[in-house]
Short mmCIF file of C-alpha atoms in Angstrom, two decimals:
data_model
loop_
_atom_site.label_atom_id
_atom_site.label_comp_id
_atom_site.label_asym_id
_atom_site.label_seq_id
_atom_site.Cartn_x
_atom_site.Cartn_y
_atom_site.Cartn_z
CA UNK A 13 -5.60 164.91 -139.61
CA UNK A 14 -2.88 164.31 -137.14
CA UNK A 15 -4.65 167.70 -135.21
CA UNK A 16 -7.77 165.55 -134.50
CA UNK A 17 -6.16 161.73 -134.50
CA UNK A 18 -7.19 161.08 -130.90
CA UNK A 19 -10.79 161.98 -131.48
CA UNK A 20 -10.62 160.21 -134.45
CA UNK A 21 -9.41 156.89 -132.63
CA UNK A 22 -12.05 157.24 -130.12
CA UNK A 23 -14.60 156.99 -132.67
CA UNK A 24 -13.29 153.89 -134.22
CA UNK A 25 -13.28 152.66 -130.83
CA UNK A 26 -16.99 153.57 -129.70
CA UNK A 27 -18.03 151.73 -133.77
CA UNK A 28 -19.32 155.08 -134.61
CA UNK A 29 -19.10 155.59 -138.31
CA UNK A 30 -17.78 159.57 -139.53
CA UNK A 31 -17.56 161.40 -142.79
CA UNK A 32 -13.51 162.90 -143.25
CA UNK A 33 -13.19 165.76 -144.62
CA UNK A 34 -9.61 166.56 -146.55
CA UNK A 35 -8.40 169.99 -148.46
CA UNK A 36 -6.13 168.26 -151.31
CA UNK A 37 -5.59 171.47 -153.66
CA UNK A 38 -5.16 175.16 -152.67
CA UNK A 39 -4.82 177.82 -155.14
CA UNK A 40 -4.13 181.64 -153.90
CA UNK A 41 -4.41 182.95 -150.37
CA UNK A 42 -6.29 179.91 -149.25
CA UNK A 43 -6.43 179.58 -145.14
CA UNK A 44 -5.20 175.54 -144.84
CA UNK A 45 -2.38 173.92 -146.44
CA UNK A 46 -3.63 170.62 -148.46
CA UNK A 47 -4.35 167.77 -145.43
CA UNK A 48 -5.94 169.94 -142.91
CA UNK A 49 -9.09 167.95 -141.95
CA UNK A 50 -12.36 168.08 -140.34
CA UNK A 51 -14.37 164.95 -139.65
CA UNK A 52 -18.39 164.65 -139.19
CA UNK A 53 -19.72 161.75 -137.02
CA UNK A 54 -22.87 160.27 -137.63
CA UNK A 55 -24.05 161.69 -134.63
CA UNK A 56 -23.26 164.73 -135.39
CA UNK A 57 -20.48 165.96 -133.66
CA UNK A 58 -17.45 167.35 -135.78
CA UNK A 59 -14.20 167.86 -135.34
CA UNK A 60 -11.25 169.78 -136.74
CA UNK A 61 -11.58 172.18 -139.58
CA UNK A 62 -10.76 172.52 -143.52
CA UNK A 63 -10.89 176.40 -144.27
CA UNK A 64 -10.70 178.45 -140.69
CA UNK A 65 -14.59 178.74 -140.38
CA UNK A 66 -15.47 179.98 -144.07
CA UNK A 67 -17.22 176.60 -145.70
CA UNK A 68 -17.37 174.48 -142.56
CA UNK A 69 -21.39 174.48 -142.65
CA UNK A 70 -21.39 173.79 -146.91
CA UNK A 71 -18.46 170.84 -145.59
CA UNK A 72 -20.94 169.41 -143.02
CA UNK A 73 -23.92 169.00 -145.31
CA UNK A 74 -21.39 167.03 -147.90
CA UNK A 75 -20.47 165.49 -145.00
CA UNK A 76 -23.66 163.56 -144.10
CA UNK A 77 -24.33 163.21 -147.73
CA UNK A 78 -21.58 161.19 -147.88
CA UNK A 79 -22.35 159.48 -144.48
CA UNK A 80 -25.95 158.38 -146.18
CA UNK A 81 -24.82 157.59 -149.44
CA UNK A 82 -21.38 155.56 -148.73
CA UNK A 83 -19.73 157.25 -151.85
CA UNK A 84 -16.91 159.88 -151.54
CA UNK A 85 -16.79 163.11 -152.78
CA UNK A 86 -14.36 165.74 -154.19
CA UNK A 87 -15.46 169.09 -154.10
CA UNK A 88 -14.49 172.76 -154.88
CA UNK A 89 -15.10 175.85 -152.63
CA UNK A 90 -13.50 179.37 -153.94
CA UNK A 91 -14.20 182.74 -153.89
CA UNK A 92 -17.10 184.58 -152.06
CA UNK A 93 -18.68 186.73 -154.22
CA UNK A 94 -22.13 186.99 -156.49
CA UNK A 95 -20.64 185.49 -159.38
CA UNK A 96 -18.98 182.10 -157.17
CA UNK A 97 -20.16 178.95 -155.71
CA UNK A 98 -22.76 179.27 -152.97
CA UNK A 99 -20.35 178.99 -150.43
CA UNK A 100 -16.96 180.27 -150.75
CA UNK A 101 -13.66 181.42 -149.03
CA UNK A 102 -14.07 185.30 -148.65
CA UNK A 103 -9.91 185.08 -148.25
CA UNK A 104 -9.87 185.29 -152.18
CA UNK A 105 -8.40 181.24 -152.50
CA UNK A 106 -9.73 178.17 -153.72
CA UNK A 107 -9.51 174.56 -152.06
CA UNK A 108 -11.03 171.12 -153.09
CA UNK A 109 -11.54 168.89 -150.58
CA UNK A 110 -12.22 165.13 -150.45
CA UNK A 111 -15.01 164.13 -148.52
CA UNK A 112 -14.97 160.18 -147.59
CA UNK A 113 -16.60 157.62 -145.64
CA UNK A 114 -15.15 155.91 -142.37
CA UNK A 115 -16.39 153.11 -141.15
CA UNK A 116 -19.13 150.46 -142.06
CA UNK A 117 -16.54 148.90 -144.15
CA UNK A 118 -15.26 152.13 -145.68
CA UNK A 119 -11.81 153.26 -145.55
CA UNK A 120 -11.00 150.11 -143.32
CA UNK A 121 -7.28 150.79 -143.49
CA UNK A 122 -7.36 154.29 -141.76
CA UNK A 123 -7.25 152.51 -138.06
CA UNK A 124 -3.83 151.17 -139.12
CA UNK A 125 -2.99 155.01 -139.99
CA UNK A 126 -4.05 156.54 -136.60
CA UNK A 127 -1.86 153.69 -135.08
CA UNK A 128 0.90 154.50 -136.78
CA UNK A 129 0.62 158.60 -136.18
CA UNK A 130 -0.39 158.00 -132.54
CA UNK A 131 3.35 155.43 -132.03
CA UNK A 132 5.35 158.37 -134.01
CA UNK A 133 5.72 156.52 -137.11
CA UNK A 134 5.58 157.95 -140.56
CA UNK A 135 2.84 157.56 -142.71
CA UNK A 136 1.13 158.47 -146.05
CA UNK A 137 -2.05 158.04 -147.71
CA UNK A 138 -2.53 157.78 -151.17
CA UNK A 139 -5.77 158.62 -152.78
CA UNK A 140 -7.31 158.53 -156.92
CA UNK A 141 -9.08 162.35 -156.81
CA UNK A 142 -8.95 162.88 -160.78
CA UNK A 143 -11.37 165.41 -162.10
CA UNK A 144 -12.52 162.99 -164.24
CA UNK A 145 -14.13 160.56 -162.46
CA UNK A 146 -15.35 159.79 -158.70
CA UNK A 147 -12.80 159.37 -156.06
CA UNK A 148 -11.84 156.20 -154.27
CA UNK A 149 -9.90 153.72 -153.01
CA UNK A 150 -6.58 154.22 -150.35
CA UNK A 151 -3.42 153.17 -150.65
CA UNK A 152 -1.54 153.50 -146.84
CA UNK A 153 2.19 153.43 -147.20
CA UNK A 154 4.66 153.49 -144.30
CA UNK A 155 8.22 153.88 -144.50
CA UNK A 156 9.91 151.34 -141.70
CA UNK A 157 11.12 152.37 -138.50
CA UNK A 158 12.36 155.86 -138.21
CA UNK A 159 12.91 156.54 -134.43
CA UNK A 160 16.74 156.30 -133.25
CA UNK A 161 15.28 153.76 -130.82
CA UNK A 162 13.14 151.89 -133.15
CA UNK A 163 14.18 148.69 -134.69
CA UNK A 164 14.53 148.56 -138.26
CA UNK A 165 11.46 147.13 -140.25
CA UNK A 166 10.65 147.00 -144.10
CA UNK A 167 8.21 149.57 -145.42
CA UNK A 168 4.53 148.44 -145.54
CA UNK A 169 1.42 149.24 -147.50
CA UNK A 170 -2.14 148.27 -147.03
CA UNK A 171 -5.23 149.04 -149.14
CA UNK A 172 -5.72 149.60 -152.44
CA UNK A 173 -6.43 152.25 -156.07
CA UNK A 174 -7.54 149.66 -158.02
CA UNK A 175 -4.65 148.36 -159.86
CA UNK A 176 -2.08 146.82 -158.93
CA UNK A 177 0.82 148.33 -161.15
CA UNK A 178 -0.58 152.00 -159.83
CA UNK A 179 -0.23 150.80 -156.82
CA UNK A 180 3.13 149.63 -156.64
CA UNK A 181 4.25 153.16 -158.59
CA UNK A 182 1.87 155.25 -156.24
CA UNK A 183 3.70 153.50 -153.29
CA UNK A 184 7.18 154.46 -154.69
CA UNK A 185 5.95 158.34 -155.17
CA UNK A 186 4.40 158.59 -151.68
CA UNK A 187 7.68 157.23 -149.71
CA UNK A 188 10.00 159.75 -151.16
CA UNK A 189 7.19 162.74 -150.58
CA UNK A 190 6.91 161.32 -146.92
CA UNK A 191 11.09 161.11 -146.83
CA UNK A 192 11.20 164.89 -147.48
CA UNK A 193 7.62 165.41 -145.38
CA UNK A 194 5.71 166.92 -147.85
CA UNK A 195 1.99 166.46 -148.86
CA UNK A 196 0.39 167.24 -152.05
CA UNK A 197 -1.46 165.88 -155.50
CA UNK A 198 1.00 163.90 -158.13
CA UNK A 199 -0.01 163.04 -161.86
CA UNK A 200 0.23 159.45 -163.14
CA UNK A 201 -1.02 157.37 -165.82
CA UNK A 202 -4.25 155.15 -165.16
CA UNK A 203 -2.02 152.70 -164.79
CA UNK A 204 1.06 154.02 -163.19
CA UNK A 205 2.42 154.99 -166.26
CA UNK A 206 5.38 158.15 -164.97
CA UNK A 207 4.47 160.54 -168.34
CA UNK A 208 1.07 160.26 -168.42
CA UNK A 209 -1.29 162.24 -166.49
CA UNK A 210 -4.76 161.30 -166.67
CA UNK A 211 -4.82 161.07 -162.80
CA UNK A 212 -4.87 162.87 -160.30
CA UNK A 213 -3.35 160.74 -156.65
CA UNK A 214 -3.32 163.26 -153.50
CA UNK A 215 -0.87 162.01 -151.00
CA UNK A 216 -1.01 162.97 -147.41
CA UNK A 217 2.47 162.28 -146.06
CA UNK A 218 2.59 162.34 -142.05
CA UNK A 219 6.11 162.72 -141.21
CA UNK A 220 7.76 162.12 -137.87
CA UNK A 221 6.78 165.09 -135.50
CA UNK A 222 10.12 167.62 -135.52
CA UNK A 223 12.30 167.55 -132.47
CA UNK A 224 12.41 169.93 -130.00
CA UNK A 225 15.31 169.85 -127.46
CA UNK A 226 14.90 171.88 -124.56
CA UNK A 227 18.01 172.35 -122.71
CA UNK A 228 17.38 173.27 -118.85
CA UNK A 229 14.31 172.43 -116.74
CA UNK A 230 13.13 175.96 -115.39
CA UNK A 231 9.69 177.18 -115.28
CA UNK A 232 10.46 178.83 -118.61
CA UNK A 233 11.02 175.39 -120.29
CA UNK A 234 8.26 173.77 -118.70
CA UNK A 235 6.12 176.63 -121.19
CA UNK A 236 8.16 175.94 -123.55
CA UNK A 237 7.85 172.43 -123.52
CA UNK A 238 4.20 172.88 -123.16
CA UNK A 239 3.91 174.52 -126.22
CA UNK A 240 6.09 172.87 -128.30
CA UNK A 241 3.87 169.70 -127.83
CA UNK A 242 0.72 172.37 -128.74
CA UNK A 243 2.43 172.89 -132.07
CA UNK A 244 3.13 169.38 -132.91
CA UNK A 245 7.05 168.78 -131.56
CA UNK A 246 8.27 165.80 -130.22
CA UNK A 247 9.50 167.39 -126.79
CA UNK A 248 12.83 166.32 -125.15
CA UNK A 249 13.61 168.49 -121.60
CA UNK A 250 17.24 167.58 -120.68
CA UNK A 251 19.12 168.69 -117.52
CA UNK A 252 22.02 167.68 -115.21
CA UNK A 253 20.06 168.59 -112.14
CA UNK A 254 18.07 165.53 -111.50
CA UNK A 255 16.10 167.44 -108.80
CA UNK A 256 14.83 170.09 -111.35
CA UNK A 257 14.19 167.92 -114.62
CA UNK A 258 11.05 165.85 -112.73
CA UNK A 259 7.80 164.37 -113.78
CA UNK A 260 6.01 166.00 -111.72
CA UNK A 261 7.42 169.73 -113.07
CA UNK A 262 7.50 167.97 -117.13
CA UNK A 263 4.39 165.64 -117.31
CA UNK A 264 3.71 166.42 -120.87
CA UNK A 265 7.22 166.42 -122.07
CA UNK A 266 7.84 163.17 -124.48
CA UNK A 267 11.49 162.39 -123.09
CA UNK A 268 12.43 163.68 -119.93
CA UNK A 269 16.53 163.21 -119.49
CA UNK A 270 19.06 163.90 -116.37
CA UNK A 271 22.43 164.93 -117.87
CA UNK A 272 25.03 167.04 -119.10
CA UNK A 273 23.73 168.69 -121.71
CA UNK A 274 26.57 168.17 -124.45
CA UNK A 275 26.59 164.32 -123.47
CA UNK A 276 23.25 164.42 -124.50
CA UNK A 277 23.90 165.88 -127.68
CA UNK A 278 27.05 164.32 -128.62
CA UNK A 279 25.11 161.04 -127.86
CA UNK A 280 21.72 161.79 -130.31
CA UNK A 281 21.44 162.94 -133.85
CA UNK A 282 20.16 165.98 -134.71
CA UNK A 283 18.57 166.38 -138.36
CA UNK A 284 17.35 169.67 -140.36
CA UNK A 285 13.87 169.61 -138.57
CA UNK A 286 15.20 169.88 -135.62
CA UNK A 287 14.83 172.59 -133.26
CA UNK A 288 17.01 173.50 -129.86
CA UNK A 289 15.90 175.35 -126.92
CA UNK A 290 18.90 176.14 -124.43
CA UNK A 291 17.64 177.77 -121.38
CA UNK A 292 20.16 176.74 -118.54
CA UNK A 293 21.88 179.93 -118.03
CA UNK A 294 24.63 179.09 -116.58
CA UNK A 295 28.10 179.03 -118.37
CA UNK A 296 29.20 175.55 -117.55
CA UNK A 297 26.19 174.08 -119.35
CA UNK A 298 25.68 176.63 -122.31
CA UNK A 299 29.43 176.90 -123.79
CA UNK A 300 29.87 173.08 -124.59
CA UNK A 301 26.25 172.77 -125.40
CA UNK A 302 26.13 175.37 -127.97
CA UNK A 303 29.48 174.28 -128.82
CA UNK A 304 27.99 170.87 -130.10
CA UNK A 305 24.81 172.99 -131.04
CA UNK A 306 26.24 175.09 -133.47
CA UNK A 307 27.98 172.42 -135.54
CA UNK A 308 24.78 170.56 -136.46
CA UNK A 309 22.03 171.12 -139.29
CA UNK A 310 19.34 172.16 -137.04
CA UNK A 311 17.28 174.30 -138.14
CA UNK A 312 16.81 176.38 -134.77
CA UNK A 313 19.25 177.36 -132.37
CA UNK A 314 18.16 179.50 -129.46
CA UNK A 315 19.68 180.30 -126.04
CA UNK A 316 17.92 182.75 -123.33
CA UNK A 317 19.99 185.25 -121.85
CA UNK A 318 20.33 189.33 -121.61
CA UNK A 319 22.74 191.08 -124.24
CA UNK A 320 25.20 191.25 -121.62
CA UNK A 321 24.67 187.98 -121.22
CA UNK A 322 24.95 187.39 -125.10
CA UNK A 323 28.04 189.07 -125.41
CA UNK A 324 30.03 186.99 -123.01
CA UNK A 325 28.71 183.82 -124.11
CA UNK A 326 30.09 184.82 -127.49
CA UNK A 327 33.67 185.50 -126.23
CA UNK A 328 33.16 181.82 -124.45
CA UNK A 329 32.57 180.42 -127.77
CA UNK A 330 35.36 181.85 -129.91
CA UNK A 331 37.58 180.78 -127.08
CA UNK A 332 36.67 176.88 -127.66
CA UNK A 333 37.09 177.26 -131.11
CA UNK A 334 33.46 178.08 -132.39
CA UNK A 335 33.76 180.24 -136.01
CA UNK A 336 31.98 183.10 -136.89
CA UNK A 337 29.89 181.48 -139.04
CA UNK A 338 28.54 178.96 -136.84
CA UNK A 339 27.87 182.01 -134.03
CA UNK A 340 25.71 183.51 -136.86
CA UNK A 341 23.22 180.81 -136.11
CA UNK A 342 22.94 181.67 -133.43
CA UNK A 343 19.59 182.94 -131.91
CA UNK A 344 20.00 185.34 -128.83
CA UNK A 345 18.49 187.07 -126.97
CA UNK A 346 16.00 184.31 -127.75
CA UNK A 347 12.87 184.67 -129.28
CA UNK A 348 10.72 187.89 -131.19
CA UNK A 349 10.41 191.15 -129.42
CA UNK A 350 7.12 190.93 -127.85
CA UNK A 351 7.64 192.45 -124.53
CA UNK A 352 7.05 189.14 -123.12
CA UNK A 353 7.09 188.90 -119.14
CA UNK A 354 5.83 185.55 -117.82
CA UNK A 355 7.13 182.09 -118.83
CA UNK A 356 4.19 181.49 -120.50
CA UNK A 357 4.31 184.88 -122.56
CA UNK A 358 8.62 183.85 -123.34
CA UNK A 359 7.37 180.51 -124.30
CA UNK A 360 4.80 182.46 -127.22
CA UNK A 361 7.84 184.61 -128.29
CA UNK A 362 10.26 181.59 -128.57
CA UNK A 363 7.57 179.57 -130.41
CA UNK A 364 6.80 183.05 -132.60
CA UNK A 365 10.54 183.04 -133.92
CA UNK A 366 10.46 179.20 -134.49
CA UNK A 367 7.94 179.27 -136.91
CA UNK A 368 8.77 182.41 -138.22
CA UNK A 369 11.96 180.64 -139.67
CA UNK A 370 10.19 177.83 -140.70
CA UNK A 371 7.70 179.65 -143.04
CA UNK A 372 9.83 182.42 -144.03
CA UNK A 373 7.81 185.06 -141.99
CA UNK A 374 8.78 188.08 -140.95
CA UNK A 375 7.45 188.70 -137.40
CA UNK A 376 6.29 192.42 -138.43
CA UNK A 377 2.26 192.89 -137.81
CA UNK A 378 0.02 191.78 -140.87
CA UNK A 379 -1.73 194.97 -140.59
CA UNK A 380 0.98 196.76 -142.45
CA UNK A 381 2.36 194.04 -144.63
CA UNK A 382 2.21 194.09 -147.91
CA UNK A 383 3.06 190.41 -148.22
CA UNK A 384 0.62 187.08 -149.03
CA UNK A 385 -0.54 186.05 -145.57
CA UNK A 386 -0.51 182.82 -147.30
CA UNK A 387 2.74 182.61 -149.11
CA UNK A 388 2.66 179.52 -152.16
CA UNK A 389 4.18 176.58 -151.60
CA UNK A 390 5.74 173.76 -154.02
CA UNK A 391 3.38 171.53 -155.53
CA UNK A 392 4.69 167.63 -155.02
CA UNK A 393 4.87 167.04 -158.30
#
């Protein structure tokens, strides 16, 4: 949902009332993860998507179903053949998704949510989609301030499943799947109760965006930058050169920063999520950069340079100290092989090796692996 958030909001705004569409379950090579999200207005116009184009149309007729009836809607889509539901998923998977109403009085506490997703606040919605019975009722959950800039607040939660102890357990359950930033279905009692299962609660958890820190305002970081923000990053451009790191070269950068590099660092925390960029090339503002760099948890390390270039930046490093280990992390020559040229075509084989290491791909061609496309992921619980 965070993909189509703005279009969402301007909806809301205009009063016009929208079915949302939610995939909650996947089983086998499905195409979206559980929360990817496609919303129908009741004029018509749709947004996002829940499968990749294979049951958008079956989606859409749910979707104004919904939008004339008022009542929300779980549903199951799988596999395209003569023997499975009239529309299907010709990838071989299976999703359900949860159609609901917005607007009119429906769902009156998703406003709040888009707030909170559009300040960089983390967010999760709780929702009853047992098998069972109809689904209903949201439960929106925050988790206090999380920015290093933020002041601290007390965690929040709006809306409603019906009962109050569920509630209060549901709440518990979907702040420590938003702390680790993971979305899926959990099994409680009808009342809360932790060893029963009788239903079924999906929980879209909207963490706050990763970090990308982009070290070096050249025109390969300004596609960098611009891409990061495609994929969802929270962009930071840092340089000491005040007359390179401009507006005017970064407008679409989140935090645009003149200094030294390593102040920068040694100033800001860096988690597991995050994910660093250093394109300076230049000696003076790699070595104590990546010095810093290397002794965090981030999850991505990069730094552009030739081999050549490589090599002696590695000699730099041992010299001040950095172990073997740490140099491990390190990514360089940065990015997949793709015989990129252009910034633009650099910035798509930087951003290729990013999420190649956060999915556990390989970066060979599909065409000859032998691997899911889709690999499985852990259910919440």
């Amino acid at each position: 949902m965070r993909d189509i958030a703005e279009g969402l909001r301007a909806w809301h705004a205009a009063g016009t009332r929208f079915a949302l569409a939610t995939v909650v379950r996947t089983w086998r090579s499905a195409p979206r993860r559980p929360g990817a999200a496609m919303a129908v207005a009741e004029t018509g116009e749709v947004l996002g998507s829940v499968s990749g184009g294979c049951v958008e149309a079956a989606v859409y007729e749910v979707a104004r179903a919904v939008l004339a009836s008022g009542e929300a809607v779980l549903t199951t889509y799988g596999v395209s053949d003569g023997d499975a539901l009239e529309a299907g998923l010709t990838c071989g998977g299976v999703i359900d998704v949860l159609v609901r109403p917005v607007g009119g009085g429906h769902f009156p506490e998703l406003p709040a949510v888009l707030g909170h997703l559009a300040a960089g606040r983390p967010v999760a919605v709780a929702s009853v989609v047992s098998e069972d019975g109809p689904p209903g009722g949201n439960l929106v959950v925050t988790a206090g301030a999380t920015t290093e800039t933020a002041t601290a607040a007390p965690p929040e939660s709006a809306g409603t499943l019906g009962d109050a102890r569920l509630d209060a357990v549901l709440a518990d359950r979907a702040r420590a799947l938003l702390a680790q930033g993971r979305t899926g279905v959990v099994r409680v009692g009808r009342h809360g109760e932790q060893r029963q299962d009788q239903l079924a609660v999906f929980v879209q958890a909207f963490a706050r965006p990763p970090r990308m820190l982009v070290f070096g305002a050249i025109d390969f970081a300004s596609a960098v930058a611009r891409m990061g923000k495609f994929l969802g990053y929270h962009v930071t451009v840092c340089d000491a050169r005040p007359v390179f790191a401009t507006r005017e070269r970064f407008p679409e950068v989140d935090e645009l920063v003149v200094q030294w590099p390593h102040r920068y660092l040694d100033e800001h925390t860096v988690d597991e999520e995050t994910v660093i960029c250093v394109l300076t090339h230049d000696p003076k503002f790699d070595v104590p950069l990546l010095a810093r760099a290397l002794r965090t948890p981030a999850r991505y390390i990069g730094a552009m340079g030739s081999h050549r270039t490589h090599e002696d930046r590695l000699l730099r490093l041992r010299e001040v100290g950095v172990e073997e280990g740490a140099l491990a992390r390190l990514a360089s020559p940065i990015g997949l092989d793709l015989g990129a040229r252009t910034p633009e075509e650099t910035a798509v084989a930087i951003m290729a090796e990013i999420i190649a290491l956060r999915w556990g791909g390989t970066g060979d061609r599909l065409s000859g692996a032998r691997r899911p496309i889709h690999p499985r992921t852990p259910a919440a619980g």
